[in-house]
Amino acid sequence: MKLAHVEAAVLVGGQSTRMGRDKASLPFRGRPLVEHVASVLGECVERVRLVGRPGSEVPTDLPWIEDRDEIRAPLIGIHAALSACEASAVLVCACDMPLIDPRLVFSLLGLVTASDDGAAIVAPEGPRGPEPLLAIYKPRLLPEIERRIAAKELQLMALLRDSDTLLVPESDLRAVDPELRSFRNLNREQDLETLESDC
């Protein structure tokens, strides 16, 4: 059953400097990469939107949230998603994680209250540490995020560290996604080739 108290936002506004081309539009299993991500999130929540800069050309009919800030950083996209949020929280995901397991997403969503109570951030903790780009954020973070943007303090890990964050242990995540494939992302051309061959 799709949940309505959390909406989802897929960040597509990155510079893709290591990939060398726009990641959201990359073909993966016959569809643009972003469509794989949005499709899984759409199995879990009623509303999925993309967040990107004006003029971005992503081949999908999904609704957009425009990020008009000139700074290119994930925190800017999260700010745009929270500013447009019409639910109690936003599940934020990068556009380059096509193997997300809906069971893992539901396990995160189950930890979010429909009210403004509870943690301000729910983030999974994988082998590399907290995963801020497959995490849930509440709108009450907006004043602090705006302060950080104004101060050019854009590190997501610092926001997680300094906020009321619930970290979901790796052992809990492996119970639903044993190989933690959900966190496999694409940064370089060879990552895409490896992922295609592994699937």
Short mmCIF file of C-alpha atoms in Angstrom, two decimals:
data_model
loop_
_atom_site.label_atom_id
_atom_site.label_comp_id
_atom_site.label_asym_id
_atom_site.label_seq_id
_atom_site.Cartn_x
_atom_site.Cartn_y
_atom_site.Cartn_z
CA MET A 1 0.00 0.00 0.00
CA LYS A 2 1.36 3.41 -0.96
CA LEU A 3 1.86 5.85 1.89
CA ALA A 4 0.62 9.43 1.80
CA HIS A 5 2.25 10.95 4.90
CA VAL A 6 5.66 10.99 3.18
CA GLU A 7 6.34 12.14 -0.37
CA ALA A 8 9.45 11.43 -2.44
CA ALA A 9 11.91 13.66 -4.27
CA VAL A 10 14.55 12.45 -6.71
CA LEU A 11 17.53 14.78 -7.04
CA VAL A 12 18.55 15.26 -10.67
CA GLY A 13 20.45 18.55 -10.48
CA GLY A 14 23.99 17.30 -9.87
CA GLN A 15 26.96 18.28 -12.00
CA SER A 16 27.88 14.66 -12.88
CA THR A 17 31.52 15.73 -13.17
CA ARG A 18 32.92 12.21 -12.76
CA MET A 19 30.39 10.67 -15.15
CA GLY A 20 30.92 13.39 -17.74
CA ARG A 21 27.25 13.51 -18.76
CA ASP A 22 23.86 13.85 -17.13
CA LYS A 23 23.23 10.77 -15.00
CA ALA A 24 19.45 11.07 -14.81
CA SER A 25 19.11 10.46 -18.56
CA LEU A 26 21.57 7.57 -18.77
CA PRO A 27 20.02 4.48 -20.36
CA PHE A 28 19.75 1.55 -17.95
CA ARG A 29 17.81 -1.59 -18.85
CA GLY A 30 16.09 0.26 -21.66
CA ARG A 31 14.93 3.26 -19.63
CA PRO A 32 16.47 6.47 -18.30
CA LEU A 33 18.16 5.89 -14.95
CA VAL A 34 15.87 8.33 -13.15
CA GLU A 35 12.79 6.36 -14.20
CA HIS A 36 14.06 3.26 -12.39
CA VAL A 37 14.51 5.22 -9.19
CA ALA A 38 11.19 7.05 -9.46
CA SER A 39 9.36 3.82 -10.29
CA VAL A 40 10.51 2.10 -7.09
CA LEU A 41 9.68 5.14 -4.97
CA GLY A 42 6.29 5.29 -6.67
CA GLU A 43 5.56 1.79 -5.36
CA CYS A 44 6.00 3.12 -1.83
CA VAL A 45 4.54 6.64 -1.70
CA GLU A 46 1.70 8.39 -3.49
CA ARG A 47 3.70 11.37 -4.72
CA VAL A 48 7.08 11.40 -6.44
CA ARG A 49 8.66 14.54 -7.89
CA LEU A 50 12.00 15.40 -9.43
CA VAL A 51 14.16 18.24 -8.14
CA GLY A 52 16.44 19.96 -10.62
CA ARG A 53 17.57 23.23 -12.06
CA PRO A 54 15.47 25.07 -14.63
CA GLY A 55 16.13 23.90 -18.16
CA SER A 56 17.15 20.39 -17.16
CA GLU A 57 16.13 17.95 -19.85
CA VAL A 58 15.14 14.64 -18.31
CA PRO A 59 13.01 12.31 -20.47
CA THR A 60 10.15 11.71 -18.06
CA ASP A 61 6.68 13.09 -17.42
CA LEU A 62 7.13 13.22 -13.64
CA PRO A 63 6.32 16.55 -11.99
CA TRP A 64 9.18 18.91 -11.18
CA ILE A 65 10.33 21.05 -8.31
CA GLU A 66 12.61 23.74 -9.70
CA ASP A 67 15.82 24.41 -7.82
CA ARG A 68 16.79 27.95 -8.81
CA ASP A 69 19.88 28.29 -6.63
CA GLU A 70 23.10 28.68 -8.59
CA ILE A 71 24.95 26.48 -6.09
CA ARG A 72 25.01 22.82 -7.13
CA ALA A 73 24.92 20.67 -4.00
CA PRO A 74 22.56 17.99 -2.67
CA LEU A 75 21.65 20.19 0.31
CA ILE A 76 20.25 22.76 -2.15
CA GLY A 77 18.03 20.10 -3.71
CA ILE A 78 16.86 18.93 -0.29
CA HIS A 79 16.00 22.52 0.57
CA ALA A 80 13.91 22.84 -2.60
CA ALA A 81 12.12 19.55 -1.87
CA LEU A 82 11.32 20.53 1.71
CA SER A 83 10.17 24.00 0.66
CA ALA A 84 7.64 22.41 -1.71
CA CYS A 85 6.68 19.61 0.66
CA GLU A 86 2.95 19.02 1.15
CA ALA A 87 3.37 15.97 3.41
CA SER A 88 4.89 15.46 6.85
CA ALA A 89 8.28 14.47 5.40
CA VAL A 90 10.22 13.92 2.18
CA LEU A 91 12.09 10.79 1.18
CA VAL A 92 15.06 12.15 -0.74
CA CYS A 93 16.93 9.95 -3.18
CA ALA A 94 19.74 10.47 -5.66
CA CYS A 95 18.91 9.69 -9.28
CA ASP A 96 21.81 7.25 -9.68
CA MET A 97 20.64 4.42 -7.38
CA PRO A 98 18.59 2.19 -9.70
CA LEU A 99 18.66 -0.96 -7.54
CA ILE A 100 16.72 0.42 -4.59
CA ASP A 101 14.71 -2.31 -2.90
CA PRO A 102 11.15 -1.20 -2.04
CA ARG A 103 11.32 -3.31 1.11
CA LEU A 104 14.17 -1.17 2.36
CA VAL A 105 12.23 1.98 1.50
CA PHE A 106 9.19 0.72 3.41
CA SER A 107 11.38 -0.10 6.41
CA LEU A 108 12.54 3.53 6.50
CA LEU A 109 9.05 4.91 5.96
CA GLY A 110 7.77 2.84 8.87
CA LEU A 111 10.00 4.84 11.22
CA VAL A 112 8.49 8.20 10.27
CA THR A 113 5.56 9.57 12.23
CA ALA A 114 2.76 11.34 10.38
CA SER A 115 3.04 14.23 12.86
CA ASP A 116 6.05 16.46 13.44
CA ASP A 117 7.13 14.29 16.36
CA GLY A 118 10.07 11.94 16.19
CA ALA A 119 13.40 12.33 14.47
CA ALA A 120 13.92 15.14 12.00
CA ILE A 121 15.96 12.80 9.76
CA VAL A 122 15.74 9.04 9.26
CA ALA A 123 18.84 7.74 7.49
CA PRO A 124 20.11 4.24 6.77
CA GLU A 125 23.62 3.39 7.90
CA GLY A 126 25.40 1.28 5.31
CA PRO A 127 28.95 -0.05 5.09
CA ARG A 128 30.23 3.43 4.16
CA GLY A 129 28.36 5.08 7.02
CA PRO A 130 25.12 7.09 6.90
CA GLU A 131 23.46 7.37 3.49
CA PRO A 132 22.05 10.92 3.30
CA LEU A 133 20.84 10.50 -0.28
CA LEU A 134 18.39 7.74 0.54
CA ALA A 135 16.98 9.33 3.66
CA ILE A 136 13.86 11.02 5.01
CA TYR A 137 13.82 14.68 6.04
CA LYS A 138 11.16 16.72 7.83
CA PRO A 139 10.24 20.31 6.91
CA ARG A 140 11.11 21.57 10.37
CA LEU A 141 14.75 21.37 9.23
CA LEU A 142 14.23 24.26 6.80
CA PRO A 143 15.46 27.10 9.07
CA GLU A 144 18.66 25.21 9.89
CA ILE A 145 19.22 24.22 6.26
CA GLU A 146 18.71 27.84 5.18
CA ARG A 147 21.23 28.96 7.79
CA ARG A 148 23.75 26.44 6.50
CA ILE A 149 23.22 27.44 2.87
CA ALA A 150 23.72 31.11 3.74
CA ALA A 151 26.94 30.19 5.56
CA LYS A 152 28.06 27.92 2.66
CA GLU A 153 28.00 24.94 5.04
CA LEU A 154 26.72 22.40 2.53
CA GLN A 155 27.96 19.08 3.92
CA LEU A 156 25.11 16.62 4.38
CA MET A 157 27.02 14.52 6.89
CA ALA A 158 27.36 17.57 9.12
CA LEU A 159 23.60 18.15 8.95
CA LEU A 160 22.95 14.53 9.94
CA ARG A 161 25.48 14.74 12.76
CA ASP A 162 24.10 17.98 14.19
CA SER A 163 20.38 17.20 13.80
CA ASP A 164 17.92 14.91 15.56
CA THR A 165 18.79 11.96 13.31
CA LEU A 166 17.63 8.38 13.62
CA LEU A 167 20.23 6.09 12.06
CA VAL A 168 18.92 2.71 10.96
CA PRO A 169 21.59 0.05 11.66
CA GLU A 170 23.14 -1.91 8.81
CA SER A 171 21.93 -5.17 10.36
CA ASP A 172 18.31 -4.00 10.10
CA LEU A 173 18.84 -3.00 6.47
CA ARG A 174 20.37 -6.35 5.56
CA ALA A 175 17.27 -8.08 6.89
CA VAL A 176 15.37 -6.71 3.88
CA ASP A 177 18.21 -6.08 1.42
CA PRO A 178 20.91 -8.67 2.27
CA GLU A 179 23.52 -7.40 -0.22
CA LEU A 180 22.57 -3.73 0.28
CA ARG A 181 22.16 -3.34 -3.46
CA SER A 182 19.96 -0.33 -2.75
CA PHE A 183 23.06 1.76 -2.07
CA ARG A 184 24.90 0.95 -5.28
CA ASN A 185 25.25 4.18 -7.20
CA LEU A 186 26.81 5.28 -10.45
CA ASN A 187 29.60 7.83 -10.60
CA ARG A 188 31.62 6.75 -13.63
CA GLU A 189 30.97 5.05 -16.96
CA GLN A 190 32.51 1.82 -15.68
CA ASP A 191 30.05 1.80 -12.78
CA LEU A 192 27.20 1.66 -15.28
CA GLU A 193 28.86 -1.18 -17.16
CA THR A 194 29.49 -3.11 -13.95
CA LEU A 195 25.95 -2.65 -12.75
CA GLU A 196 24.51 -3.77 -16.07
CA SER A 197 26.66 -6.91 -16.06
CA ASP A 198 25.83 -7.74 -12.42
CA CYS A 199 22.06 -7.50 -12.90
#
